[in-house]
Tab-separated table of C-alpha atoms in Angstrom:
chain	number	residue	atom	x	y	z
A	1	UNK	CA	-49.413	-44.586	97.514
A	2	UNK	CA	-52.508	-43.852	96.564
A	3	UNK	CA	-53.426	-39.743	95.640
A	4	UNK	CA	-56.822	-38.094	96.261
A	5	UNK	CA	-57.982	-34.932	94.552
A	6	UNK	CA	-60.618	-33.043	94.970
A	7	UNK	CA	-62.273	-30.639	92.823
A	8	UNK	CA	-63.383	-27.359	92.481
A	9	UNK	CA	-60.851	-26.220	95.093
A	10	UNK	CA	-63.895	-23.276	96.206
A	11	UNK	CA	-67.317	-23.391	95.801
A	12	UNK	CA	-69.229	-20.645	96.094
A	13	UNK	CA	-73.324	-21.042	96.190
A	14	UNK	CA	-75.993	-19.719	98.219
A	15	UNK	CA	-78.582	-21.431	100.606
A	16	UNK	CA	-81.038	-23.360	99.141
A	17	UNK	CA	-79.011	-24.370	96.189
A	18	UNK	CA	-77.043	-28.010	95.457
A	19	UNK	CA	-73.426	-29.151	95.847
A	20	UNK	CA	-71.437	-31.632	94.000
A	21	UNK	CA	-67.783	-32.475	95.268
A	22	UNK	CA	-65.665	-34.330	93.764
A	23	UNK	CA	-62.833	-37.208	95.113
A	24	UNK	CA	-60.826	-38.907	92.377
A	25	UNK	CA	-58.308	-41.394	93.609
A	26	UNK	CA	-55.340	-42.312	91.254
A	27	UNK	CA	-56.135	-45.522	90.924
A	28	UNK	CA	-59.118	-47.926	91.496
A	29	UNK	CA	-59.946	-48.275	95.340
A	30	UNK	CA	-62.531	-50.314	97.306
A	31	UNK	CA	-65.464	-47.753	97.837
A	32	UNK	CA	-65.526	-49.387	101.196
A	33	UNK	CA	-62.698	-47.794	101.930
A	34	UNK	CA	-63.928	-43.824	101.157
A	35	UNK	CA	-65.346	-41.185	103.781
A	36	UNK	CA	-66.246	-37.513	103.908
A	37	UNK	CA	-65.763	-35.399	106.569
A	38	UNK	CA	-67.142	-31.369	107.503
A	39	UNK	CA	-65.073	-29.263	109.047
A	40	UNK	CA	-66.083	-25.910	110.316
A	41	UNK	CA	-63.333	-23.285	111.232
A	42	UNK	CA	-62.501	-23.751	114.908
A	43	UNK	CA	-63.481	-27.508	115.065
A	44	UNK	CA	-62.674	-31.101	114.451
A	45	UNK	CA	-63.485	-32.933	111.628
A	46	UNK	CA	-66.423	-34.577	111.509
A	47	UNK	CA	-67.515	-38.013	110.067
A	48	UNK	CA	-70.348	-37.280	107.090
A	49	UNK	CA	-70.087	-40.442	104.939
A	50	UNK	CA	-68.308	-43.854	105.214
A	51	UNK	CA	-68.034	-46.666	102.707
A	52	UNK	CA	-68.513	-44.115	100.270
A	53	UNK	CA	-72.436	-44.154	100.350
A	54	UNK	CA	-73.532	-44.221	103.675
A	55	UNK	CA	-74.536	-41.699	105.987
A	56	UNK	CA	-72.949	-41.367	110.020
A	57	UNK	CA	-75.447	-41.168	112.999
A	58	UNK	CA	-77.097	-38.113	112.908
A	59	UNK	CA	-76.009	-36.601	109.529
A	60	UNK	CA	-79.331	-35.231	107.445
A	61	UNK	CA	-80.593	-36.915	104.457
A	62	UNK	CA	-79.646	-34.023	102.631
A	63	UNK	CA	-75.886	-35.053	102.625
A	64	UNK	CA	-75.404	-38.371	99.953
A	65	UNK	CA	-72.573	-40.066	98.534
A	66	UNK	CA	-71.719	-41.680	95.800
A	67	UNK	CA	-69.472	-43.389	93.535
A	68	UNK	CA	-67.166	-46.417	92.521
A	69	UNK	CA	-63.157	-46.852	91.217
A	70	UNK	CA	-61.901	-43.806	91.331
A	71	UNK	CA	-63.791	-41.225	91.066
A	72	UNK	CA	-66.642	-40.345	94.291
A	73	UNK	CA	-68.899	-37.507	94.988
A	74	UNK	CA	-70.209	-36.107	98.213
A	75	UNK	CA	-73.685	-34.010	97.250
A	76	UNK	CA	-75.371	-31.698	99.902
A	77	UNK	CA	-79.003	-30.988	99.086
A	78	UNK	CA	-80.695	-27.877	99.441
A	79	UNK	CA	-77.806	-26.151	101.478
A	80	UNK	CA	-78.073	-24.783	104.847
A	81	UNK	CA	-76.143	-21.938	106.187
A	82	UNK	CA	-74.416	-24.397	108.616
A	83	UNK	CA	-72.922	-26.453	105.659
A	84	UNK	CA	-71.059	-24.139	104.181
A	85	UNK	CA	-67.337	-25.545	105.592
A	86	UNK	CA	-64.469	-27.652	105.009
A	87	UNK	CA	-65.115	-31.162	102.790
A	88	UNK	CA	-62.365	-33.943	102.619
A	89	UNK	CA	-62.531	-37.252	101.412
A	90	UNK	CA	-60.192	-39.746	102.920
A	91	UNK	CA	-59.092	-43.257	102.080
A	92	UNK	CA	-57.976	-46.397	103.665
A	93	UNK	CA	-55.267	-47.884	102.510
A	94	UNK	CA	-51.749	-49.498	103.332
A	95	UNK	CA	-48.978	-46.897	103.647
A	96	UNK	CA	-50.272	-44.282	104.765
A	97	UNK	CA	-53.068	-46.096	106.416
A	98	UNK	CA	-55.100	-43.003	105.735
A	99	UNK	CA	-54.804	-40.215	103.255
A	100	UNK	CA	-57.348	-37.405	102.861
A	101	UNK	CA	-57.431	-34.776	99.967
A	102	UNK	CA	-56.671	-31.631	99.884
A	103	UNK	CA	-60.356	-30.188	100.801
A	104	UNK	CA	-62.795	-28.156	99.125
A	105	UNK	CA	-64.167	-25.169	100.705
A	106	UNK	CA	-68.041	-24.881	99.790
A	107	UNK	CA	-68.750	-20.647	100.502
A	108	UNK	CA	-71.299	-18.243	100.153
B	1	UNK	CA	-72.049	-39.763	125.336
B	2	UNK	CA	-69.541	-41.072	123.662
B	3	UNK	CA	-66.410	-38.723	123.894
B	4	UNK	CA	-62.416	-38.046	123.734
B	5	UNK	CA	-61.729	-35.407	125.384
B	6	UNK	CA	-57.802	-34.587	125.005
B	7	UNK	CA	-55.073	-32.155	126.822
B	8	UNK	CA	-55.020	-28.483	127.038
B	9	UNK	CA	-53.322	-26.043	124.853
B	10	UNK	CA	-49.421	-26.158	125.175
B	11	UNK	CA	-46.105	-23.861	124.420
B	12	UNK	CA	-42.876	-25.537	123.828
B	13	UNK	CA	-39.772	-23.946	122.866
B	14	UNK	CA	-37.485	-26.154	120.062
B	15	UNK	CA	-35.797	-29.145	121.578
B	16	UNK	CA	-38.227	-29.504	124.274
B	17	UNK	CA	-40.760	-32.823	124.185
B	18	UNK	CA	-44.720	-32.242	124.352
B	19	UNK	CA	-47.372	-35.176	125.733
B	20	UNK	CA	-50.825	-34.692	124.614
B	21	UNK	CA	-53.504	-37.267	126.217
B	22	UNK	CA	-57.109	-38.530	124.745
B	23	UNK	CA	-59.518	-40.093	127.322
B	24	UNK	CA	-62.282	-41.709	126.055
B	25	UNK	CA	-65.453	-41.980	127.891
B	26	UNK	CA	-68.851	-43.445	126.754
B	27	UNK	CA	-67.766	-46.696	124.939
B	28	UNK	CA	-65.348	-49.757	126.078
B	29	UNK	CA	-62.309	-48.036	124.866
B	30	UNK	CA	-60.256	-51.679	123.737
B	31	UNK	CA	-62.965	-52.318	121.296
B	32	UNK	CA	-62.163	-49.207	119.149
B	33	UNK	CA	-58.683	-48.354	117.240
B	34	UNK	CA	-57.261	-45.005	118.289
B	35	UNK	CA	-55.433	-42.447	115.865
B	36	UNK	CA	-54.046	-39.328	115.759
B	37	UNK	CA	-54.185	-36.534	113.242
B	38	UNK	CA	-52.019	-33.579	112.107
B	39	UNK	CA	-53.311	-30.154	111.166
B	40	UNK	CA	-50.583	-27.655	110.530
B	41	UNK	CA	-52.079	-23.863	109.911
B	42	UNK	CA	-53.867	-23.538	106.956
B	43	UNK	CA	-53.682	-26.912	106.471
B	44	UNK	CA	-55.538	-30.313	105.644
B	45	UNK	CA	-55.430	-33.049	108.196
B	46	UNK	CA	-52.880	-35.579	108.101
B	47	UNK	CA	-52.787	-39.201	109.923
B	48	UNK	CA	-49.898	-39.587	111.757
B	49	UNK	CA	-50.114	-42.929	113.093
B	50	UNK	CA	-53.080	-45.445	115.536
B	51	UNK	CA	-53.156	-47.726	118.084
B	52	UNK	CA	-54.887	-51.236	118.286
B	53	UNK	CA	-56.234	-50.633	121.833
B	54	UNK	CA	-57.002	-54.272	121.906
B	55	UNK	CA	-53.388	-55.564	121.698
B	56	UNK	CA	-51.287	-52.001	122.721
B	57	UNK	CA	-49.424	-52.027	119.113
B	58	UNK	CA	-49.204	-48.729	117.738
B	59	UNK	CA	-48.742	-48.173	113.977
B	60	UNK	CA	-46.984	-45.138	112.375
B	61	UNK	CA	-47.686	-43.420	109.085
B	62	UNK	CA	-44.323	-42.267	106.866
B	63	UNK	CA	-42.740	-38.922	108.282
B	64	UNK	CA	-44.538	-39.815	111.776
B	65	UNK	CA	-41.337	-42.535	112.782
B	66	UNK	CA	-38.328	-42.178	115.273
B	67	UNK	CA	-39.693	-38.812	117.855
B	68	UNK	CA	-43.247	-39.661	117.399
B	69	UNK	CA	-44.553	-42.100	120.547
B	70	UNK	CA	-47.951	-43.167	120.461
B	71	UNK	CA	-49.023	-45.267	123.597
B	72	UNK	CA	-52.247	-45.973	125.867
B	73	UNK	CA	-53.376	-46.464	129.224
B	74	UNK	CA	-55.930	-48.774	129.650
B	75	UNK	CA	-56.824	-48.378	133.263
B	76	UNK	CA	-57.550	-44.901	132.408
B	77	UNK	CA	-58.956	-44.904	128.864
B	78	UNK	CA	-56.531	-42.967	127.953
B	79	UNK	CA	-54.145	-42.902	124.460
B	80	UNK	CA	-51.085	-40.578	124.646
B	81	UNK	CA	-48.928	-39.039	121.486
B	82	UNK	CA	-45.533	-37.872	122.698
B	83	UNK	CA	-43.623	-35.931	120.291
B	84	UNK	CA	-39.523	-35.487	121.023
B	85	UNK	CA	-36.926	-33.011	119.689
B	86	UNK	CA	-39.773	-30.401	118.842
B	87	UNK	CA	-39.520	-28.132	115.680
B	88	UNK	CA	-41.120	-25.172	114.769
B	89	UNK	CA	-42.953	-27.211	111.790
B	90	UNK	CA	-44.325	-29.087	114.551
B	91	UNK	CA	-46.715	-26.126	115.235
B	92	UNK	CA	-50.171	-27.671	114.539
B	93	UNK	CA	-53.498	-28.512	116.271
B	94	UNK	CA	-53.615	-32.458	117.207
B	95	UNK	CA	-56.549	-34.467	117.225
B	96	UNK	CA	-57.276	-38.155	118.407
B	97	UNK	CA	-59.999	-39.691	116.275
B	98	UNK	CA	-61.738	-43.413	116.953
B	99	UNK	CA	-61.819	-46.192	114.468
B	100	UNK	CA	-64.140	-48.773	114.531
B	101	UNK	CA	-62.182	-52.408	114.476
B	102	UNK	CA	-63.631	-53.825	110.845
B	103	UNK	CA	-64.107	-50.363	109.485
B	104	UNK	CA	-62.380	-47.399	107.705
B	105	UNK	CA	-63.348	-44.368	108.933
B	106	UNK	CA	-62.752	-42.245	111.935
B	107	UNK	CA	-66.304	-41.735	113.903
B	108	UNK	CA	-65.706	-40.039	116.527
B	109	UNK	CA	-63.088	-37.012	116.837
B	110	UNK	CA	-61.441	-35.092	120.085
B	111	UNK	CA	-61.828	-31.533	120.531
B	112	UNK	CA	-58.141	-31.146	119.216
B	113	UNK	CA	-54.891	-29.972	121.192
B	114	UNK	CA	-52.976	-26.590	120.168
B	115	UNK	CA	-48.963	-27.317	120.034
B	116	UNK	CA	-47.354	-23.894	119.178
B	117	UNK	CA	-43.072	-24.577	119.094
B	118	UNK	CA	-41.514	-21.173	119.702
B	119	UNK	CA	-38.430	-19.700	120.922
């Protein structure tokens, strides 16, 4: 089974600055196969980036991923005060069929 | 729109069996996987198992096997996730998520269901 991280655990910034979160997989992994998802206290998840790079209907241009193997990073642009939330990376794989990591809370 | 809108909130003391329901509206519901998701208190989420709409086979992730039931209605657009024998541990918010068929990511997530187990 494959194991996600993600790191810093917190990060705290204000508006206006950048974010860089990080998802490291323990071993090499199809970046077709990565996703990010926001979640906001009170809601569902919901879908940011799939296939590691690419951004779901509707998301700003502000949000961008990247990355290849085993290590992938979600980066938020200029933040807004509605991005600060809930980030988790999930894979595809076999058994589980999906795995997510533990989540990195971006804060003021 | 496109949309899963799932079950209210429910209470269930231990033992008892809980069945929360997804409708999807907005999109030909056999053309899109269906999968349900875990989020105990505090918690990250946590797949617990899908179903190919297209053929009715459901699939279950490790820990999710023997009181977990994941089925679907197709005359109703409608996936169900019954869980049997609950626990307290079962106390979490549920949500039904859509896959794409040929993809690997969830697009499109219900508004979540609230299981509490309590005596």
């Amino acid at each position: 089974e494959v194991v996600l991280t993600q790191s810093p655990g917190t990060l705290s910034l204000s508006p206006g600055e950048r974010a860089t979160l990080s998802c490291r997989a323990s071993q090499s992994v199809s970046s077709n196969y990565l996703a990010w998802y926001q979640q906001k206290p009170g809601q569902a998840p919901r879908l940011l980036i799939y296939g590691a790079s690419s951004r779901a209907t509707g998301i700003p241009d502000r949000f961008s991923g990247s990355g290849s193997g085993t290590d992938f990073t979600l980066a938020i642009n200029r933040l807004e005060p509605e991005d600060f939330a809930v980030y988790y990376c999930q894979l595809y794989g076999s058994s589980p069929i999906f795995t997510f990591g533990p989540g990195t809370k971006v804060d003021i | 729109q496109v949309q899963l809108v799932q079950s209210g909130s429910e209470l269930k003391k231990p033992g008892a069996s809980v069945k929360v329901s997804c409708r999807a509206s907005g999109y030909t519901f056999t053309n899109y996987a269906l999968n349900w998701v875990r989020q105990a208190p505090g918690q990250g989420p946590e797949w617990m198992g899908w179903i190919n709409t297209a053929s009715g086979n459901p699939t279950y992730a490790p820990g999710f096997t023997g009181r977990f039931v994941i089925s679907m209605d197709t005359s109703v657009s409608t996936a169900y996730l019954q869980i049997s024998t609950l626990k307290a541990e079962d106390t979490a918010i549920y949500y039904c998520a859509r896959k794409p068929f040929y993809f690997y990511h969830m697009d499109v997530w219900g508004q979540g269901t609230t299981v509490t187990v309590s005596s």
